[in-house]
Coordinates of C-alpha atoms in Angstrom, one line a residue:
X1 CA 23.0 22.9 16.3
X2 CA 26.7 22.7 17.4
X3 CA 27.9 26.1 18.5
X4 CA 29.2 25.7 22.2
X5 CA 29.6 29.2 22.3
X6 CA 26.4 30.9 21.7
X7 CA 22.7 30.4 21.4
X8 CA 20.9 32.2 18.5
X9 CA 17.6 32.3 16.5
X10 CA 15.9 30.4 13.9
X11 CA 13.3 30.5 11.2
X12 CA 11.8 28.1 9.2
X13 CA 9.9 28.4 6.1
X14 CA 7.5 26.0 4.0
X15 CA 7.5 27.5 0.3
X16 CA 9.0 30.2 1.3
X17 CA 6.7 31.5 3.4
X18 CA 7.6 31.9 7.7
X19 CA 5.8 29.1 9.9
X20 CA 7.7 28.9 13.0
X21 CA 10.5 31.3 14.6
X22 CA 12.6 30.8 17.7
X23 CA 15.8 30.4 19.4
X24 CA 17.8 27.2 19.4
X25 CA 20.3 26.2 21.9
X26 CA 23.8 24.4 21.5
X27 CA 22.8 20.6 20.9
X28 CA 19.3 20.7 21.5
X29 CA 16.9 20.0 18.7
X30 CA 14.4 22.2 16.7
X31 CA 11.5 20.4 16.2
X32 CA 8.4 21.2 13.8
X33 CA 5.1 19.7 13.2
X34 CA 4.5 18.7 10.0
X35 CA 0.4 17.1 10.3
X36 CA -1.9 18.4 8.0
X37 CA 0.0 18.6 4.9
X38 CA -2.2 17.5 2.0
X39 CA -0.5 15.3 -1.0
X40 CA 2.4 16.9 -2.6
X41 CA 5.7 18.4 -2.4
X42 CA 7.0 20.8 0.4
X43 CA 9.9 23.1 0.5
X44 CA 11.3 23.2 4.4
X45 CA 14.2 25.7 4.6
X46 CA 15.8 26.4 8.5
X47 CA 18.0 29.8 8.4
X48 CA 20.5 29.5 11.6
X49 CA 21.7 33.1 13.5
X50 CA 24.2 32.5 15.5
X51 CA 23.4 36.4 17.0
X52 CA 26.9 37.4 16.2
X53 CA 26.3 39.1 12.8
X54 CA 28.7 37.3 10.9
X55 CA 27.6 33.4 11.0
X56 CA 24.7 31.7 9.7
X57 CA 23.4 28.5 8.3
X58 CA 21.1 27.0 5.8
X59 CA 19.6 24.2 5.4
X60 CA 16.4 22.9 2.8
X61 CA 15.1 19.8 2.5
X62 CA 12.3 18.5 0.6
X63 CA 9.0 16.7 2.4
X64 CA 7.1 14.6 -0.1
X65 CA 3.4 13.6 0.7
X66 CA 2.4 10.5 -0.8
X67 CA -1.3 9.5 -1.0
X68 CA -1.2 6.5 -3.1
X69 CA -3.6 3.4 -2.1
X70 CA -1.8 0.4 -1.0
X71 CA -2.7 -3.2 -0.6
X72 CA -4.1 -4.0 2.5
X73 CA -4.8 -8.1 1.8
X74 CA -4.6 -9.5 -1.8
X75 CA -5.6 -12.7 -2.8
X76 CA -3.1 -15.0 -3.6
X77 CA -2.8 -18.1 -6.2
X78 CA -5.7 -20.2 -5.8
X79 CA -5.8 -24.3 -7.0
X80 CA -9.8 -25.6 -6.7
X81 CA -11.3 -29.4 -7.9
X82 CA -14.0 -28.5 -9.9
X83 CA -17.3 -28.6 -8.5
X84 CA -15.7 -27.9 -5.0
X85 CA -17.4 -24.8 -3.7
X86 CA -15.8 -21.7 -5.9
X87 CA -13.5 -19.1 -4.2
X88 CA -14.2 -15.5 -3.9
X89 CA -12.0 -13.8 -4.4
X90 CA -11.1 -10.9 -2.4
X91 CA -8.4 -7.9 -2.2
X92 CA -8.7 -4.8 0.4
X93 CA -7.4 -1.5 -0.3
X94 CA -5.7 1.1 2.3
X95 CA -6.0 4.6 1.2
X96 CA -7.8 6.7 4.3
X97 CA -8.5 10.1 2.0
X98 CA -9.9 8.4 -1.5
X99 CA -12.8 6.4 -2.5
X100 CA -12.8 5.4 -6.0
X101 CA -13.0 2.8 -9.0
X102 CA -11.8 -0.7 -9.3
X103 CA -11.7 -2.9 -12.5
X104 CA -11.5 -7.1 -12.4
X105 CA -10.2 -8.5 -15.3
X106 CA -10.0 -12.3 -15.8
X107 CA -7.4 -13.3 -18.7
X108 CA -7.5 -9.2 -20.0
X109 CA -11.3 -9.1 -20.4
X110 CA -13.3 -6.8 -18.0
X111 CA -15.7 -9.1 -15.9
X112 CA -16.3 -6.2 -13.7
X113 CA -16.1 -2.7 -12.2
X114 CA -16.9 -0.6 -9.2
X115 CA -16.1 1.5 -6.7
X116 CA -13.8 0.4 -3.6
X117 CA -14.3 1.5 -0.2
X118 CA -11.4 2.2 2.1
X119 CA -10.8 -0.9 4.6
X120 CA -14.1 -3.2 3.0
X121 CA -13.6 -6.0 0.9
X122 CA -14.1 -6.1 -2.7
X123 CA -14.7 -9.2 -3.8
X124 CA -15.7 -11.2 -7.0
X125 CA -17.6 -14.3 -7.5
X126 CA -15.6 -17.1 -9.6
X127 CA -18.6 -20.1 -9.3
X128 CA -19.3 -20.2 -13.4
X129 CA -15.6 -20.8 -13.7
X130 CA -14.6 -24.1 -15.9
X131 CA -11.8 -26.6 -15.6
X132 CA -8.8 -24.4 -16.7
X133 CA -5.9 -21.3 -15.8
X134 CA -8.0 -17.8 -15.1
X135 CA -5.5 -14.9 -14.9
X136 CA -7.4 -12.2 -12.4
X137 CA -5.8 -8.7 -12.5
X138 CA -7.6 -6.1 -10.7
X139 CA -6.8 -2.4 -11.0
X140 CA -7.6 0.0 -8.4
X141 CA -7.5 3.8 -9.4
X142 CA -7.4 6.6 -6.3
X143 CA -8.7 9.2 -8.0
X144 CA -5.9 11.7 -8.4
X145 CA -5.1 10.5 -12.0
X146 CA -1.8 8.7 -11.5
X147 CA -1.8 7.0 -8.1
X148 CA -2.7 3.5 -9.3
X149 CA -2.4 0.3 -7.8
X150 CA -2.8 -3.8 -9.7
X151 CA -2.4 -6.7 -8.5
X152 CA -2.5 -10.0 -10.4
X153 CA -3.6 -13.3 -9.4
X154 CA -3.9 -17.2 -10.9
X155 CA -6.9 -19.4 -10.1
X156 CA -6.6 -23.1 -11.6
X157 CA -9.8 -25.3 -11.6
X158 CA -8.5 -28.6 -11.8
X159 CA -10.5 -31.6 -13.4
X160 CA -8.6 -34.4 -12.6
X161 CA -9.9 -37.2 -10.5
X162 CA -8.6 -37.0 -6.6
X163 CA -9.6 -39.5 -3.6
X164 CA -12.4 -38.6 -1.4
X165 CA -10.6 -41.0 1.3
X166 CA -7.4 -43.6 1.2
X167 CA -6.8 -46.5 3.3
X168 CA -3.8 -46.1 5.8
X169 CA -1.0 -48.5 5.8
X170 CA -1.9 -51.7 7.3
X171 CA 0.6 -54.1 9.2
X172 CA -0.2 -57.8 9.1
X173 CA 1.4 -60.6 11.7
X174 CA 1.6 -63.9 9.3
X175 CA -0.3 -66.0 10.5
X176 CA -3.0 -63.9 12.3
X177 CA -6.0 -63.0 10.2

């Protein structure tokens, strides 16, 4: 607060209810501790006094808590030679307060579902996969009925013939063997 000549009191409210009172002073912050909230949408209005009767402020500002999962690894494109050992695939999920579902779809067919565990791997085997593109889309659901996370993924088993080892590039001297 800017007021060089005078100190007064605040109040803040969350929702309209009172959750911290005090007195500010001229350029020094009012702080207040926000931890704990749970998912949703907060109302913070500060009412200023400037203790002379006649000026005060308001300010409101909105605080949104978000709990939606993110990503915390996801698997990217993949390119295997069949009969190499498969890929698992693997995503992990960040969302500290929610354990829920997961579905695996490989080109829009269900191939499996679960549930995910925050921080641990959820992986999927892909070793009866055939030469050919396989579209993977997994969809992670938090729980909350709208907080939903996908990510989607190509894995190409590839059928053509590749060396198992090439020769380097040689340098003769004519006349030497």
């Amino acid at each position: 607060i800017n007021d060089v000549t005078n100190n007064g009191v605040f109040t803040i409210l969350k929702n309209g209810t009172i959750v911290q009172t005090g007195t500010w002073t001229h350029m020094v912050t009012i702080t207040h501790l926000t931890s704990g909230l749970t998912e949703g949408y907060w109302n913070y209005t500060v009412w200023i006094n400037d203790g002379l009767g006649g000026i005060n402020l308001t300010y409101t500002s909105w605080l949104t808590v978000n709990d939606d999962p993110v990503w915390s690894s996801v698997q990217g494109d993949v390119l295997i030679q069949l009969g190499d050992l498969d890929p698992t695939l693997s995503w992990m999920v960040d969302d500290v307060t929610h354990d829920t579902a997961y579905t695996i779809l490989k080109n829009g067919t269900i191939v499996e579902t679960g549930v995910w565990t925050y921080m641990t791997a959820i992986t999927h085997d892909t070793s009866s996969l055939t030469e050919g593109y396989w579209n993977y889309t997994i969809w992670i659901n938090d729980g909350l009925g709208g907080a939903n996370i996908t990510d989607t993924m190509w894995l190409t088993v590839n059928d053509d013939p590749n060396w198992n080892s090439v020769p380097s590039d040689l340098t003769f001297t004519v006349g030497t063997a």
